[in-house]
CSV table of C-alpha atoms in Angstrom, one decimal:
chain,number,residue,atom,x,y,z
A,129,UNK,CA,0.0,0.0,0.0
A,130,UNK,CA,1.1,3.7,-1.0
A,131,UNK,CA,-0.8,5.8,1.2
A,132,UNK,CA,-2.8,4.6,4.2
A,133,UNK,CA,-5.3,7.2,5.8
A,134,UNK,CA,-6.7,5.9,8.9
A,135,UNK,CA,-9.4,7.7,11.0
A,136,UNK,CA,-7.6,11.6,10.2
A,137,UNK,CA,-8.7,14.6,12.2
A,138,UNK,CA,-8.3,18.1,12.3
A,139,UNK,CA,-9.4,21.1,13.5
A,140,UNK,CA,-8.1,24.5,13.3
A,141,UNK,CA,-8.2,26.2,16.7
A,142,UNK,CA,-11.8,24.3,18.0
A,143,UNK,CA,-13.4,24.3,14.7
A,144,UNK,CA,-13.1,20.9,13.3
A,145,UNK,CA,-12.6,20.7,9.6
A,146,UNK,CA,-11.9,16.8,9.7
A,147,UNK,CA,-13.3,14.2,10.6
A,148,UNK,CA,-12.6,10.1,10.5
A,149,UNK,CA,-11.1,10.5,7.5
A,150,UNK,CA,-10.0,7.0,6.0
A,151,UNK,CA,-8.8,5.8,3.0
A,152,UNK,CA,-6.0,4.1,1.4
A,153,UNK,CA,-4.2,4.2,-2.5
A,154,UNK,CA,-2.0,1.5,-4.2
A,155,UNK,CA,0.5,1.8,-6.3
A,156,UNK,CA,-0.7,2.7,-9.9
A,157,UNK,CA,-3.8,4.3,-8.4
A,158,UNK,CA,-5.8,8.0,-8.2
A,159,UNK,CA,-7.5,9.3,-5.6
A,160,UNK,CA,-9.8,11.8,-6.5
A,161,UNK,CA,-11.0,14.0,-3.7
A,162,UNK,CA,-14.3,15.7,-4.5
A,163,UNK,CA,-16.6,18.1,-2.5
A,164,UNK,CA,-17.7,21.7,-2.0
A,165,UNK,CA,-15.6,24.5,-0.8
A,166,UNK,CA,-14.6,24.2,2.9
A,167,UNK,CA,-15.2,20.2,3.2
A,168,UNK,CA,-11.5,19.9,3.8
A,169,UNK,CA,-9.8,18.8,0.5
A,170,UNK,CA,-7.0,21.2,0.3
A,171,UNK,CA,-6.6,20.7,4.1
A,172,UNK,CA,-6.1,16.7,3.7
A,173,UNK,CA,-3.8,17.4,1.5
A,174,UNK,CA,-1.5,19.9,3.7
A,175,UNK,CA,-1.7,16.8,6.5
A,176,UNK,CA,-0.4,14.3,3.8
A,177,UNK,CA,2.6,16.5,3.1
A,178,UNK,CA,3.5,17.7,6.5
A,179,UNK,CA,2.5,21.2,6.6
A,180,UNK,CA,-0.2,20.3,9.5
A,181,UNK,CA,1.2,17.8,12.1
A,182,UNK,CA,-1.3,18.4,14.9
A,183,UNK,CA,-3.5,16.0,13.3
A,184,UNK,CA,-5.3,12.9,15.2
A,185,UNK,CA,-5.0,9.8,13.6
A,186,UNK,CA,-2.0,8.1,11.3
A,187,UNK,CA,-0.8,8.8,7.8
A,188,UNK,CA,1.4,6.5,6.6
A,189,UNK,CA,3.6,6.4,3.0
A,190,UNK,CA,4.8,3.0,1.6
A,191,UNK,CA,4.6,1.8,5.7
A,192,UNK,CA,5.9,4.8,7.0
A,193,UNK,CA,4.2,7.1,9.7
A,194,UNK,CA,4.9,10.5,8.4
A,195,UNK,CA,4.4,12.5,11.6
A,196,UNK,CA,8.5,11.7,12.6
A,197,UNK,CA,9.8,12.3,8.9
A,198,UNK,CA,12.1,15.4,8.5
A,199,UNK,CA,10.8,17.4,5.5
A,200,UNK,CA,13.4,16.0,2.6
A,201,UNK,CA,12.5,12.5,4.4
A,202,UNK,CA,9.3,13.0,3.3
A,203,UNK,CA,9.9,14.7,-0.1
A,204,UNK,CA,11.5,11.0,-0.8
A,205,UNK,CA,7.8,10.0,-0.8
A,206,UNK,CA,5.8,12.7,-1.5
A,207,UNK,CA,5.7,15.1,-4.6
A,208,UNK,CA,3.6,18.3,-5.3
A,209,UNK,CA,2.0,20.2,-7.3
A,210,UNK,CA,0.2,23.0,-6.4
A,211,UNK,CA,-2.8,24.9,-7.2
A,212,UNK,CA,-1.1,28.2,-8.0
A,213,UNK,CA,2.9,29.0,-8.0
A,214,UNK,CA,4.3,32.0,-8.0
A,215,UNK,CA,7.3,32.3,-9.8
A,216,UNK,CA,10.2,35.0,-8.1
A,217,UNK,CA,13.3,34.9,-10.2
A,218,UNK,CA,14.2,33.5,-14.0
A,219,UNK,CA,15.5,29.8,-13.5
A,220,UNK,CA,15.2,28.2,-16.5
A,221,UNK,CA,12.5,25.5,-17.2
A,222,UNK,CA,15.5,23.2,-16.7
A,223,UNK,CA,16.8,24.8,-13.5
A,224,UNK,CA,13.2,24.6,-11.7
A,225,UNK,CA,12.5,20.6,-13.0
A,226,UNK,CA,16.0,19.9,-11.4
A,227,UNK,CA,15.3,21.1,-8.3
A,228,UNK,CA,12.9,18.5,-7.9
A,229,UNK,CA,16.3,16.7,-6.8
A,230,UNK,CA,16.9,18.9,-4.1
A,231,UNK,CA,15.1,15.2,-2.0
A,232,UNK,CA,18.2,13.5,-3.2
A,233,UNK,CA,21.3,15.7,-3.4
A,234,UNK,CA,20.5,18.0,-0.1
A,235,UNK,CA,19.7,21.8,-0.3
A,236,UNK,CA,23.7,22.5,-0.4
A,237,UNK,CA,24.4,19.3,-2.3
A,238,UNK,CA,25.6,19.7,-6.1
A,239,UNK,CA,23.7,17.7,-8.6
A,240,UNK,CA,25.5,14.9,-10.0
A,241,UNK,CA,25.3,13.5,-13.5
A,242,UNK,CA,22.4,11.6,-12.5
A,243,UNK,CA,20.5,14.2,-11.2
A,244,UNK,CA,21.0,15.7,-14.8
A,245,UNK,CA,20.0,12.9,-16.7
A,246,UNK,CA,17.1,12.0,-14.1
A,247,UNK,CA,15.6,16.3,-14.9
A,248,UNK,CA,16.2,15.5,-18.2
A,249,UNK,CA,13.9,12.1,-18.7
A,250,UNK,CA,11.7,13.9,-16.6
A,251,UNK,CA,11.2,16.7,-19.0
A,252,UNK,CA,11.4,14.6,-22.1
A,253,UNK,CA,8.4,12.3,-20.7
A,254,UNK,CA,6.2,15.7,-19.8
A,255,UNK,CA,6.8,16.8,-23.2
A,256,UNK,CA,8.4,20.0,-22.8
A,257,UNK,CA,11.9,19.9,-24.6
A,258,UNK,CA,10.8,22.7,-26.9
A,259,UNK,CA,11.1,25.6,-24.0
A,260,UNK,CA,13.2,23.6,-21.6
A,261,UNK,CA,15.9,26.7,-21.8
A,262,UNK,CA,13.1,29.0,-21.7
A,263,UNK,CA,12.6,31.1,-18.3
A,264,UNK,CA,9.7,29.8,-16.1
A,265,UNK,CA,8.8,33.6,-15.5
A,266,UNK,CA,7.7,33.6,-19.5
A,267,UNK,CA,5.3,30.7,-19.3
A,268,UNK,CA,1.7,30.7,-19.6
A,269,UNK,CA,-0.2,29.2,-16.5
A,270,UNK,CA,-0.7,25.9,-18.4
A,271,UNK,CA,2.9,25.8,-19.8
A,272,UNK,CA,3.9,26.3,-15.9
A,273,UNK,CA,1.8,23.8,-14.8
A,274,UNK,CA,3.5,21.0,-17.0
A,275,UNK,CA,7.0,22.2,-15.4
A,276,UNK,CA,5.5,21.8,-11.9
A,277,UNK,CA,4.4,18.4,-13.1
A,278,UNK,CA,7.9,17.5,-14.1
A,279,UNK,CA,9.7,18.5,-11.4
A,280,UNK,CA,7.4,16.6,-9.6
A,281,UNK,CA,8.5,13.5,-11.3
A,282,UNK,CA,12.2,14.6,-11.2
A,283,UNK,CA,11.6,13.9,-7.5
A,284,UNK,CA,10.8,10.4,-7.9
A,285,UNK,CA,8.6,9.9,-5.1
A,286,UNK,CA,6.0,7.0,-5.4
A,287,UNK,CA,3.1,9.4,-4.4
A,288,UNK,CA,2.1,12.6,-5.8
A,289,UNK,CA,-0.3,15.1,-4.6
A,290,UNK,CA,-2.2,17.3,-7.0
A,291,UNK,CA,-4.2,20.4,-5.8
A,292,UNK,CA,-6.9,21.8,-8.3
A,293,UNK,CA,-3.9,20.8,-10.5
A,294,UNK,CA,-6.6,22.0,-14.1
A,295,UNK,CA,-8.0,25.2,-12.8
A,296,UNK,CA,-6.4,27.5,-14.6
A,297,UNK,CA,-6.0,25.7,-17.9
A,298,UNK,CA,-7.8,25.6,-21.4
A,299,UNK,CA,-9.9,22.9,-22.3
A,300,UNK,CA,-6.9,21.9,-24.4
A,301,UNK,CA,-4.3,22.0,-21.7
A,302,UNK,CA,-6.9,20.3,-19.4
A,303,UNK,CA,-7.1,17.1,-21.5
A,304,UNK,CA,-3.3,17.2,-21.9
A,305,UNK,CA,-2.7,17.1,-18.1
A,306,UNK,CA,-5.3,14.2,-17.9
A,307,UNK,CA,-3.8,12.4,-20.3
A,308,UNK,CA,-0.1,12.8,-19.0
A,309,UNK,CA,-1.3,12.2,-15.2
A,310,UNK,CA,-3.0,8.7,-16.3
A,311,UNK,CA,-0.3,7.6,-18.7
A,312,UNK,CA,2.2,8.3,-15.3
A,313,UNK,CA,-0.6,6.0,-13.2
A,314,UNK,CA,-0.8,3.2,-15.6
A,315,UNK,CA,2.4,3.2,-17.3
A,316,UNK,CA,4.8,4.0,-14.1
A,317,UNK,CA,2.7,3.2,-11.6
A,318,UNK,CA,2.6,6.8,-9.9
A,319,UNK,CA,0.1,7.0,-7.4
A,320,UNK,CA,-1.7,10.0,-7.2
A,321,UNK,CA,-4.0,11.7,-4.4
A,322,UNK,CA,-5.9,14.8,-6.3
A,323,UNK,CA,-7.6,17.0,-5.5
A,324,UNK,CA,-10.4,18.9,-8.2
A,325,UNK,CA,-13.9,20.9,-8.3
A,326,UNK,CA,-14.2,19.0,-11.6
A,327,UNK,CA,-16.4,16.1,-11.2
A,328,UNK,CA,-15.6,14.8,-14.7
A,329,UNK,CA,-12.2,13.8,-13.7
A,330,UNK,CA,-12.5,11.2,-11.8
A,331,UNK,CA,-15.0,9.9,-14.4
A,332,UNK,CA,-12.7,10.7,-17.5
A,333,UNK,CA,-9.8,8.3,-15.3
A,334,UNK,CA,-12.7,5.4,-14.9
A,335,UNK,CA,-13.2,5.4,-19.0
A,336,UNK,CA,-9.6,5.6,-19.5
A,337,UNK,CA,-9.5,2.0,-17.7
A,338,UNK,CA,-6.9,3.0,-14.7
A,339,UNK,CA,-7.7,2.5,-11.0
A,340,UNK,CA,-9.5,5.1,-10.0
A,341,UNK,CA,-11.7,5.8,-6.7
A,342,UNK,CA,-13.4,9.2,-5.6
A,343,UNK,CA,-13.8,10.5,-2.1
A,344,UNK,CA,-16.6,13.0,-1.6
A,345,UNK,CA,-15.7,15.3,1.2
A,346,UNK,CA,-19.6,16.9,2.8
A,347,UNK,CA,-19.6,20.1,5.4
A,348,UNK,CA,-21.8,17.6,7.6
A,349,UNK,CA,-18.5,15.6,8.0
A,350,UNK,CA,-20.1,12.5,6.4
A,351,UNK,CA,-17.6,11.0,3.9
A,352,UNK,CA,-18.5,8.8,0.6
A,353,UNK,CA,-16.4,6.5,-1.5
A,354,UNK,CA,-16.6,4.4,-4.3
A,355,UNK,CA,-15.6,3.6,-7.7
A,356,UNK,CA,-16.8,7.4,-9.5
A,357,UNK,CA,-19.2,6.2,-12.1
A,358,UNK,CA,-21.0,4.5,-8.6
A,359,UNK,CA,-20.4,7.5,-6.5
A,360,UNK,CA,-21.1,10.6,-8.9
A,361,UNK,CA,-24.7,10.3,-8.9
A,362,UNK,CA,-27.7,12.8,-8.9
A,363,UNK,CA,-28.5,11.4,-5.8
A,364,UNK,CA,-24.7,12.4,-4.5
A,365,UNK,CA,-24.3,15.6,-5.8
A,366,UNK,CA,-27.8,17.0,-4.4
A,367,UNK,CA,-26.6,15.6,-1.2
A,368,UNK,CA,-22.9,17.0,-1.4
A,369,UNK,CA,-23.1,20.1,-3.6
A,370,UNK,CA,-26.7,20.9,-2.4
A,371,UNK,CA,-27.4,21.1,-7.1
A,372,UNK,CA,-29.7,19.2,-9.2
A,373,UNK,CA,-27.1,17.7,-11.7
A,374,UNK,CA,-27.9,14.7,-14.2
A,375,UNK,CA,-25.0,12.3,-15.4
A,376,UNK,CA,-25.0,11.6,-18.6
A,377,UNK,CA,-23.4,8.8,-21.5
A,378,UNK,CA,-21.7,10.3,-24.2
A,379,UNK,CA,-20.8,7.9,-27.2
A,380,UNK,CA,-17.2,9.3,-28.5
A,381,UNK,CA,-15.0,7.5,-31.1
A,382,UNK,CA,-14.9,3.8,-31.5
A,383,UNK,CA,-18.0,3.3,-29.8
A,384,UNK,CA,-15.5,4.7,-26.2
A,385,UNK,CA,-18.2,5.4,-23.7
A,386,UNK,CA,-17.5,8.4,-21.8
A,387,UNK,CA,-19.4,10.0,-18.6
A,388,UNK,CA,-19.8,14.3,-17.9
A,389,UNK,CA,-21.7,15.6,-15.5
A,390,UNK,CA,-24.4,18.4,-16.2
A,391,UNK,CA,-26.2,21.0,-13.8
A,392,UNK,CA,-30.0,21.3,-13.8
A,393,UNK,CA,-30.3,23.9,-11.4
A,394,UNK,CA,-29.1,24.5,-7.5
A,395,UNK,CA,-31.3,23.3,-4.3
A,396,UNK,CA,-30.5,26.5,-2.0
């Protein structure tokens, strides 16, 4: 097992934002964690990497109990990318993906050869050679996003965490990312814990045949999971999102069945 999430809690000060939280990811397998602003998504996901330790309950990576880990300790098993990323100086494309080595070598540590050629297969298997040498200051948002991603794979850790990892792409560089993140899942056997306000992720993942469950974080604490084509359900979503939404079969190419969600209308 990859990650292990066993009975999580958190509050911040005396307002509780967690709750008997558990769950657990093999290797090859995404997590998608669904649900309404202030359910706790993001805030799982800063207890996974170590930026809350005052948690109740265990987290454990590959059989390891995060809570004693120093931070490159942990950044051995757990990559990021997050949400939004300011960049403050001009490293090169190259420069940032390397630093995803930073794990390995030590913050005062020189990278070696391998580090080189480890940045390097990182970049080429992302797919962005053509601006490798290209400041990240000059990227577009989606462009940056694809360097995050890579670095993140420079790291080499068997589990990466995604936050919102699409929001601030085109529908273009949205499929892209999809298609990348699943080719790492089923191909490399990345695991990945992500988390999204788009509920046709978890069900493009499902038609793309990888492993793929969805947990739906609720205000009222109550936490669902299931495969997402068994979980995303109108039934679900009035009950989570508080929206009349209808799930519907769209026929693409080669008969490929693929699922989207649409609103009807809210229930406020």
């Amino acid at each position: 097992m990859i990650l292990n999430i066993d009975n999580l809690s958190f509050s911040y000060d005396k307002t509780p934002v967690l709750s008997g939280v558990s769950l657990t990811a093999g290797k090859g397998e995404i997590v998608c964690l669904l649900g309404p602003n202030g359910s706790g998504k993001t805030t799982l996901l800063d207890c996974v990497l170590g930026f809350h330790r005052s948690y109740k309950g265990n987290i454990s990576v590959c059989g390891k109990d995060i809570l004693p880990l120093s931070r490159s300790e942990l950044a051995k098993l757990v990559s990021y990318v997050p949400q939004f990323h300011t960049p403050t100086f001009p490293y090169t494309v190259r420069e940032i993906v390397l630093m995803g080595r930073t794990s390995q070598s030590g913050l005062l540590g020189a990278p070696g050869k391998d580090d080189y050629e480890i940045c390097d297969s990182a970049i080429s298997r992302i797919g962005i050679e053509d601006f490798a040498q290209r400041p990240y200051t000059g990227l577009s948002g989606g462009e940056r996003k694809l360097v995050l991603l890579a670095r993140a794979l420079a790291q080499q850790a068997p589990l990466i965490v995604l936050d919102e990892p699409t929001s601030s792409l085109d529908f273009k560089n949205e499929l892209l990312f999809l298609e990348i993140i699943t080719d790492l899942v089923r191909n490399d056997g990345i695991t990945v814990l992500m988390a999204t306000h788009a509920l046709q992720h978890p069900l493009y993942f499902e038609s793309e045949g990888v492993a793929c469950q969805a947990v739906m974080l609720c205000k009222d604490k109550e936490i669902r999971k299931g495969k997402p084509g068994e979980l995303i359900t109108p039934e679900t979503l009035l009950e989570g999102y508080g929206v009349r939404a209808a799930v519907c079969e769209i026929k693409g190419e080669e008969g490929k069945t693929v699922r989207t969600v649409a609103v009807l209308g809210s229930d406020f």
